[in-house]
Amino acid sequence: MTSPAAPENNLVEQPIWTGLMGRDEGGAFLVGGKCSTCGFTTLGLRDICPECWAQGTMTETAIGRRGRLYTYTVIHQLPHGYEEPFAVGYVDLDDGIRVFAHIENTPDCLVIGGELELTSAALRRDDTGTALTGPKYHSPNSGET
Amino acid sequence: MHGLRRVGILGVGIVPFDKYEDVLVEDIARPAVIAAMKDAGVGRTDIDASFVSHLYQGEVLGQRILKGLRFPEITITNIENACAGGSSAVREAWLSIATGEHDMVLVIGAEKMGRGLINFVSPDVELTLGNTAPAQYALAARRHMHEFGTSPEAFAKIGVKSRHHASLNPNARFRDALTLDEVMTSRPIADPITLYQCCRNGSGAAALVLGTEEKCAARPGPSVWIESSALASVMADKEQRDLTSFGATRTAATQAYEEAGIGAEDIDIVELHDAFTTGELLHYEGLGLCAKGGGEQLVSDGDTSLGGRVPVNVSGGLLSKSHPLGATGVAQFCELVWQLRGDAEGRQVEDARTALAHSQGGTGLEAGATCVTVLTRGT
């Protein structure tokens, strides 16, 4: 992935969505919630379990490290804050959840059914120039770039 | 549903979609109301209630429109169901008469839009990560290509068809013919979708007058009946689902066919939600016009073109009419009523007796509403 130059205001980067990602010795992960009552797993930590409706029973769990590409597109008509076309897709996680995420825009990563692993990357800048980071998947064979 | 009264469409009116930059939304809408009331041959004191669809026009739009036409103090309900708001309003109006609450009801769909990508108001992680409306339909299309070998040209042919139909419809906004090459090589939006495979934003309005069988009998000319209307939701929550067809389209269609006592093979003409060409192809399959994976064959054989087995979007659809969100679903009924009456001059589907309207809206492929309504021609 490309690293944007540090902006002048020293706010180098911040998450694009608070509470979406974490990092531990195993690398980047998506924050999931697992219900201690029924075991249901969600993307994001939620107050109410969508399955059994128990409140306050969801505890944080690391998900989303690996998955397979279900589908993808390259977005050319850019939403606000983006400067060049970028690839996105749905990734079917080993955890049984499907997530929308950025995908490394290279032929070896944009393969439906292909294995992908999660990284944290600068996705776009906000209006002050701060780089906003979020989930981006790439092929394990493409190596860290 | 049992014990429902029969409901017909007595009058239709449309304000052809365009920019209308210097016109208030109330002023855009009123000529559509007047046209529908004149077509029905009724006056404001004949109307018991109104259901009004819009998405971005603020509070009590229906009241704002109708006070300028000096309507009495009738029941008015404003409806939001994203891009399926118009069809949802028609469905509520139908039910309110069918269940005996009202005898004659006015439906209005009106919207005034700006330019560019639709600006979703509700915060959503996918939208924050850069997902867009065309990208959602591109993601579904790419999976369809992967599973069924569908070519990018199949989608582009729908763009060509749309403009051909629009060239025959004075109510359409973009009426110049396009070649397959022009569609394919237009500006890329979200691969495989190009510019001429996307509907444009638009402003405009459409209105209908619905009434009981007795009210319809008073109007000269053939009646148009609402046989059934089904509204289904998508409530997926990050599940690994099949995105090569829209579940809510399948569910709503199945229910609408069942309640009308017909099958997909009985449909003579369709107006469906072609916000993007890829959506139209997937909806062919969801509505049962062909088997799953058969969308490319259907469009390549010309089955969905005027003169084909089941013409789709003879009005030009959203692609060539543009898309004023709340008005779009109502406008589909205007075209279908003209077709069923035999009044669609220059684009008439021969002997059209049974018609289907389909519209879809939401904030993504995983949260939304789809409405399917079946109409028939009476005597």
PDB file of N, CA, C and O in Angstrom, chain A residues 38-82:
ATOM      1  N   CYS A  38     -25.585 -16.602  23.976  1.00  0.00           N
ATOM      2  CA  CYS A  38     -25.949 -17.522  22.890  1.00  0.00           C
ATOM      3  C   CYS A  38     -24.809 -17.803  21.918  1.00  0.00           C
ATOM      4  O   CYS A  38     -24.946 -18.656  21.046  1.00  0.00           O
ATOM      5  N   GLY A  39     -23.710 -17.068  22.029  1.00  0.00           N
ATOM      6  CA  GLY A  39     -22.559 -17.325  21.170  1.00  0.00           C
ATOM      7  C   GLY A  39     -22.604 -16.655  19.808  1.00  0.00           C
ATOM      8  O   GLY A  39     -21.696 -16.822  18.995  1.00  0.00           O
ATOM      9  N   PHE A  40     -23.668 -15.880  19.524  1.00  0.00           N
ATOM     10  CA  PHE A  40     -23.791 -15.205  18.226  1.00  0.00           C
ATOM     11  C   PHE A  40     -22.663 -14.178  18.050  1.00  0.00           C
ATOM     12  O   PHE A  40     -22.292 -13.486  18.998  1.00  0.00           O
ATOM     13  N   THR A  41     -22.089 -14.122  16.846  1.00  0.00           N
ATOM     14  CA  THR A  41     -20.971 -13.209  16.575  1.00  0.00           C
ATOM     15  C   THR A  41     -21.413 -12.116  15.610  1.00  0.00           C
ATOM     16  O   THR A  41     -22.111 -12.387  14.636  1.00  0.00           O
ATOM     17  N   THR A  42     -20.994 -10.882  15.896  1.00  0.00           N
ATOM     18  CA  THR A  42     -21.348  -9.739  15.052  1.00  0.00           C
ATOM     19  C   THR A  42     -20.094  -9.006  14.605  1.00  0.00           C
ATOM     20  O   THR A  42     -19.036  -9.128  15.231  1.00  0.00           O
ATOM     21  N   LEU A  43     -20.219  -8.237  13.521  1.00  0.00           N
ATOM     22  CA  LEU A  43     -19.175  -7.269  13.176  1.00  0.00           C
ATOM     23  C   LEU A  43     -19.436  -6.035  14.019  1.00  0.00           C
ATOM     24  O   LEU A  43     -20.529  -5.476  13.993  1.00  0.00           O
ATOM     25  N   GLY A  44     -18.445  -5.601  14.772  1.00  0.00           N
ATOM     26  CA  GLY A  44     -18.613  -4.476  15.676  1.00  0.00           C
ATOM     27  C   GLY A  44     -19.180  -4.954  17.002  1.00  0.00           C
ATOM     28  O   GLY A  44     -19.931  -5.934  17.056  1.00  0.00           O
ATOM     29  N   LEU A  45     -18.797  -4.262  18.054  1.00  0.00           N
ATOM     30  CA  LEU A  45     -19.282  -4.609  19.383  1.00  0.00           C
ATOM     31  C   LEU A  45     -20.629  -3.918  19.590  1.00  0.00           C
ATOM     32  O   LEU A  45     -20.725  -2.700  19.480  1.00  0.00           O
ATOM     33  N   ARG A  46     -21.670  -4.689  19.869  1.00  0.00           N
ATOM     34  CA  ARG A  46     -23.008  -4.101  19.955  1.00  0.00           C
ATOM     35  C   ARG A  46     -23.567  -4.226  21.369  1.00  0.00           C
ATOM     36  O   ARG A  46     -23.184  -5.134  22.107  1.00  0.00           O
ATOM     37  N   ASP A  47     -24.482  -3.330  21.677  1.00  0.00           N
ATOM     38  CA  ASP A  47     -25.096  -3.326  23.005  1.00  0.00           C
ATOM     39  C   ASP A  47     -26.072  -4.487  23.157  1.00  0.00           C
ATOM     40  O   ASP A  47     -26.127  -5.141  24.185  1.00  0.00           O
ATOM     41  N   ILE A  48     -26.854  -4.720  22.106  1.00  0.00           N
ATOM     42  CA  ILE A  48     -27.876  -5.769  22.152  1.00  0.00           C
ATOM     43  C   ILE A  48     -27.500  -6.888  21.192  1.00  0.00           C
ATOM     44  O   ILE A  48     -27.168  -6.626  20.026  1.00  0.00           O
ATOM     45  N   CYS A  49     -27.552  -8.125  21.655  1.00  0.00           N
ATOM     46  CA  CYS A  49     -27.293  -9.257  20.768  1.00  0.00           C
ATOM     47  C   CYS A  49     -28.456  -9.366  19.778  1.00  0.00           C
ATOM     48  O   CYS A  49     -29.605  -9.500  20.193  1.00  0.00           O
ATOM     49  N   PRO A  50     -28.160  -9.320  18.440  1.00  0.00           N
ATOM     50  CA  PRO A  50     -29.255  -9.361  17.459  1.00  0.00           C
ATOM     51  C   PRO A  50     -30.024 -10.678  17.503  1.00  0.00           C
ATOM     52  O   PRO A  50     -31.191 -10.719  17.115  1.00  0.00           O
ATOM     53  N   GLU A  51     -29.383 -11.757  17.962  1.00  0.00           N
ATOM     54  CA  GLU A  51     -30.008 -13.079  17.943  1.00  0.00           C
ATOM     55  C   GLU A  51     -30.896 -13.315  19.165  1.00  0.00           C
ATOM     56  O   GLU A  51     -32.078 -13.618  19.021  1.00  0.00           O
ATOM     57  N   CYS A  52     -30.325 -13.170  20.392  1.00  0.00           N
ATOM     58  CA  CYS A  52     -31.110 -13.534  21.590  1.00  0.00           C
ATOM     59  C   CYS A  52     -31.620 -12.298  22.336  1.00  0.00           C
ATOM     60  O   CYS A  52     -32.338 -12.434  23.326  1.00  0.00           O
ATOM     61  N   TRP A  53     -31.257 -11.091  21.872  1.00  0.00           N
ATOM     62  CA  TRP A  53     -31.741  -9.819  22.415  1.00  0.00           C
ATOM     63  C   TRP A  53     -31.235  -9.542  23.829  1.00  0.00           C
ATOM     64  O   TRP A  53     -31.751  -8.633  24.496  1.00  0.00           O
ATOM     65  N   ALA A  54     -30.291 -10.321  24.296  1.00  0.00           N
ATOM     66  CA  ALA A  54     -29.714 -10.021  25.612  1.00  0.00           C
ATOM     67  C   ALA A  54     -28.939  -8.706  25.525  1.00  0.00           C
ATOM     68  O   ALA A  54     -28.301  -8.413  24.504  1.00  0.00           O
ATOM     69  N   GLN A  55     -28.994  -7.925  26.580  1.00  0.00           N
ATOM     70  CA  GLN A  55     -28.322  -6.621  26.586  1.00  0.00           C
ATOM     71  C   GLN A  55     -27.075  -6.693  27.459  1.00  0.00           C
ATOM     72  O   GLN A  55     -27.111  -7.242  28.564  1.00  0.00           O
ATOM     73  N   GLY A  56     -25.969  -6.140  26.941  1.00  0.00           N
ATOM     74  CA  GLY A  56     -24.730  -6.081  27.712  1.00  0.00           C
ATOM     75  C   GLY A  56     -23.989  -7.402  27.800  1.00  0.00           C
ATOM     76  O   GLY A  56     -23.127  -7.580  28.654  1.00  0.00           O
ATOM     77  N   THR A  57     -24.327  -8.349  26.915  1.00  0.00           N
ATOM     78  CA  THR A  57     -23.670  -9.658  26.977  1.00  0.00           C
ATOM     79  C   THR A  57     -22.615  -9.826  25.886  1.00  0.00           C
ATOM     80  O   THR A  57     -21.947 -10.856  25.826  1.00  0.00           O
ATOM     81  N   MET A  58     -22.473  -8.825  25.014  1.00  0.00           N
ATOM     82  CA  MET A  58     -21.530  -8.952  23.900  1.00  0.00           C
ATOM     83  C   MET A  58     -20.131  -8.556  24.386  1.00  0.00           C
ATOM     84  O   MET A  58     -19.949  -7.479  24.961  1.00  0.00           O
ATOM     85  N   THR A  59     -19.163  -9.429  24.175  1.00  0.00           N
ATOM     86  CA  THR A  59     -17.787  -9.100  24.537  1.00  0.00           C
ATOM     87  C   THR A  59     -16.931  -9.061  23.286  1.00  0.00           C
ATOM     88  O   THR A  59     -17.201  -9.756  22.295  1.00  0.00           O
ATOM     89  N   GLU A  60     -15.889  -8.245  23.347  1.00  0.00           N
ATOM     90  CA  GLU A  60     -15.056  -8.020  22.167  1.00  0.00           C
ATOM     91  C   GLU A  60     -14.299  -9.282  21.773  1.00  0.00           C
ATOM     92  O   GLU A  60     -13.743  -9.981  22.620  1.00  0.00           O
ATOM     93  N   THR A  61     -14.285  -9.547  20.469  1.00  0.00           N
ATOM     94  CA  THR A  61     -13.519 -10.672  19.946  1.00  0.00           C
ATOM     95  C   THR A  61     -12.873 -10.253  18.627  1.00  0.00           C
ATOM     96  O   THR A  61     -13.436  -9.444  17.889  1.00  0.00           O
ATOM     97  N   ALA A  62     -11.681 -10.756  18.380  1.00  0.00           N
ATOM     98  CA  ALA A  62     -10.957 -10.397  17.156  1.00  0.00           C
ATOM     99  C   ALA A  62     -11.442 -11.275  16.012  1.00  0.00           C
ATOM    100  O   ALA A  62     -11.394 -12.503  16.096  1.00  0.00           O
ATOM    101  N   ILE A  63     -11.924 -10.647  14.935  1.00  0.00           N
ATOM    102  CA  ILE A  63     -12.357 -11.396  13.756  1.00  0.00           C
ATOM    103  C   ILE A  63     -11.724 -10.767  12.517  1.00  0.00           C
ATOM    104  O   ILE A  63     -11.054  -9.731  12.605  1.00  0.00           O
ATOM    105  N   GLY A  64     -11.943 -11.395  11.380  1.00  0.00           N
ATOM    106  CA  GLY A  64     -11.639 -10.758  10.102  1.00  0.00           C
ATOM    107  C   GLY A  64     -10.192 -10.794   9.652  1.00  0.00           C
ATOM    108  O   GLY A  64      -9.835 -10.108   8.701  1.00  0.00           O
ATOM    109  N   ARG A  65      -9.359 -11.596  10.303  1.00  0.00           N
ATOM    110  CA  ARG A  65      -7.952 -11.597   9.868  1.00  0.00           C
ATOM    111  C   ARG A  65      -7.816 -12.212   8.485  1.00  0.00           C
ATOM    112  O   ARG A  65      -6.984 -11.798   7.696  1.00  0.00           O
ATOM    113  N   ARG A  66      -8.619 -13.222   8.185  1.00  0.00           N
ATOM    114  CA  ARG A  66      -8.526 -13.897   6.879  1.00  0.00           C
ATOM    115  C   ARG A  66      -9.923 -14.158   6.321  1.00  0.00           C
ATOM    116  O   ARG A  66     -10.887 -14.321   7.068  1.00  0.00           O
ATOM    117  N   GLY A  67      -9.989 -14.208   5.005  1.00  0.00           N
ATOM    118  CA  GLY A  67     -11.256 -14.533   4.370  1.00  0.00           C
ATOM    119  C   GLY A  67     -11.044 -14.763   2.886  1.00  0.00           C
ATOM    120  O   GLY A  67      -9.903 -14.823   2.407  1.00  0.00           O
ATOM    121  N   ARG A  68     -12.166 -14.914   2.176  1.00  0.00           N
ATOM    122  CA  ARG A  68     -12.101 -15.111   0.726  1.00  0.00           C
ATOM    123  C   ARG A  68     -12.970 -14.070   0.026  1.00  0.00           C
ATOM    124  O   ARG A  68     -14.037 -13.718   0.525  1.00  0.00           O
ATOM    125  N   LEU A  69     -12.513 -13.634  -1.137  1.00  0.00           N
ATOM    126  CA  LEU A  69     -13.225 -12.567  -1.854  1.00  0.00           C
ATOM    127  C   LEU A  69     -14.511 -13.116  -2.474  1.00  0.00           C
ATOM    128  O   LEU A  69     -14.470 -14.068  -3.264  1.00  0.00           O
ATOM    129  N   TYR A  70     -15.655 -12.523  -2.117  1.00  0.00           N
ATOM    130  CA  TYR A  70     -16.944 -12.943  -2.683  1.00  0.00           C
ATOM    131  C   TYR A  70     -17.221 -12.212  -3.984  1.00  0.00           C
ATOM    132  O   TYR A  70     -17.677 -12.795  -4.965  1.00  0.00           O
ATOM    133  N   THR A  71     -16.976 -10.912  -3.988  1.00  0.00           N
ATOM    134  CA  THR A  71     -17.125 -10.110  -5.209  1.00  0.00           C
ATOM    135  C   THR A  71     -16.370  -8.807  -5.022  1.00  0.00           C
ATOM    136  O   THR A  71     -15.960  -8.471  -3.912  1.00  0.00           O
ATOM    137  N   TYR A  72     -16.172  -8.068  -6.133  1.00  0.00           N
ATOM    138  CA  TYR A  72     -15.414  -6.817  -6.035  1.00  0.00           C
ATOM    139  C   TYR A  72     -15.840  -5.858  -7.137  1.00  0.00           C
ATOM    140  O   TYR A  72     -16.512  -6.245  -8.099  1.00  0.00           O
ATOM    141  N   THR A  73     -15.446  -4.611  -6.994  1.00  0.00           N
ATOM    142  CA  THR A  73     -15.559  -3.630  -8.075  1.00  0.00           C
ATOM    143  C   THR A  73     -14.463  -2.596  -7.890  1.00  0.00           C
ATOM    144  O   THR A  73     -13.926  -2.452  -6.780  1.00  0.00           O
ATOM    145  N   VAL A  74     -14.140  -1.910  -8.960  1.00  0.00           N
ATOM    146  CA  VAL A  74     -13.236  -0.762  -8.864  1.00  0.00           C
ATOM    147  C   VAL A  74     -14.090   0.491  -9.033  1.00  0.00           C
ATOM    148  O   VAL A  74     -14.791   0.637 -10.040  1.00  0.00           O
ATOM    149  N   ILE A  75     -14.075   1.341  -8.020  1.00  0.00           N
ATOM    150  CA  ILE A  75     -14.889   2.552  -8.024  1.00  0.00           C
ATOM    151  C   ILE A  75     -14.143   3.678  -8.730  1.00  0.00           C
ATOM    152  O   ILE A  75     -13.041   4.055  -8.326  1.00  0.00           O
ATOM    153  N   HIS A  76     -14.759   4.178  -9.820  1.00  0.00           N
ATOM    154  CA  HIS A  76     -14.140   5.267 -10.591  1.00  0.00           C
ATOM    155  C   HIS A  76     -14.785   6.614 -10.310  1.00  0.00           C
ATOM    156  O   HIS A  76     -14.116   7.646 -10.369  1.00  0.00           O
ATOM    157  N   GLN A  77     -16.111   6.612 -10.089  1.00  0.00           N
ATOM    158  CA  GLN A  77     -16.751   7.873  -9.691  1.00  0.00           C
ATOM    159  C   GLN A  77     -16.559   7.984  -8.186  1.00  0.00           C
ATOM    160  O   GLN A  77     -17.177   7.281  -7.393  1.00  0.00           O
ATOM    161  N   LEU A  78     -15.668   8.890  -7.778  1.00  0.00           N
ATOM    162  CA  LEU A  78     -15.109   8.854  -6.430  1.00  0.00           C
ATOM    163  C   LEU A  78     -15.993   9.565  -5.416  1.00  0.00           C
ATOM    164  O   LEU A  78     -16.421  10.696  -5.648  1.00  0.00           O
ATOM    165  N   PRO A  79     -16.251   8.923  -4.271  1.00  0.00           N
ATOM    166  CA  PRO A  79     -16.899   9.637  -3.171  1.00  0.00           C
ATOM    167  C   PRO A  79     -15.944  10.716  -2.630  1.00  0.00           C
ATOM    168  O   PRO A  79     -14.739  10.702  -2.929  1.00  0.00           O
ATOM    169  N   HIS A  80     -16.474  11.596  -1.809  1.00  0.00           N
ATOM    170  CA  HIS A  80     -15.709  12.708  -1.247  1.00  0.00           C
ATOM    171  C   HIS A  80     -14.450  12.206  -0.531  1.00  0.00           C
ATOM    172  O   HIS A  80     -14.504  11.245   0.233  1.00  0.00           O
ATOM    173  N   GLY A  81     -13.324  12.854  -0.793  1.00  0.00           N
ATOM    174  CA  GLY A  81     -12.089  12.553  -0.067  1.00  0.00           C
ATOM    175  C   GLY A  81     -11.152  11.587  -0.774  1.00  0.00           C
ATOM    176  O   GLY A  81     -10.024  11.389  -0.327  1.00  0.00           O
ATOM    177  N   TYR A  82     -11.610  10.969  -1.857  1.00  0.00           N
ATOM    178  CA  TYR A  82     -10.759  10.034  -2.596  1.00  0.00           C
ATOM    179  C   TYR A  82     -10.152  10.732  -3.805  1.00  0.00           C
ATOM    180  O   TYR A  82     -10.787  11.581  -4.431  1.00  0.00           O
TER     181      TYR A  82
END
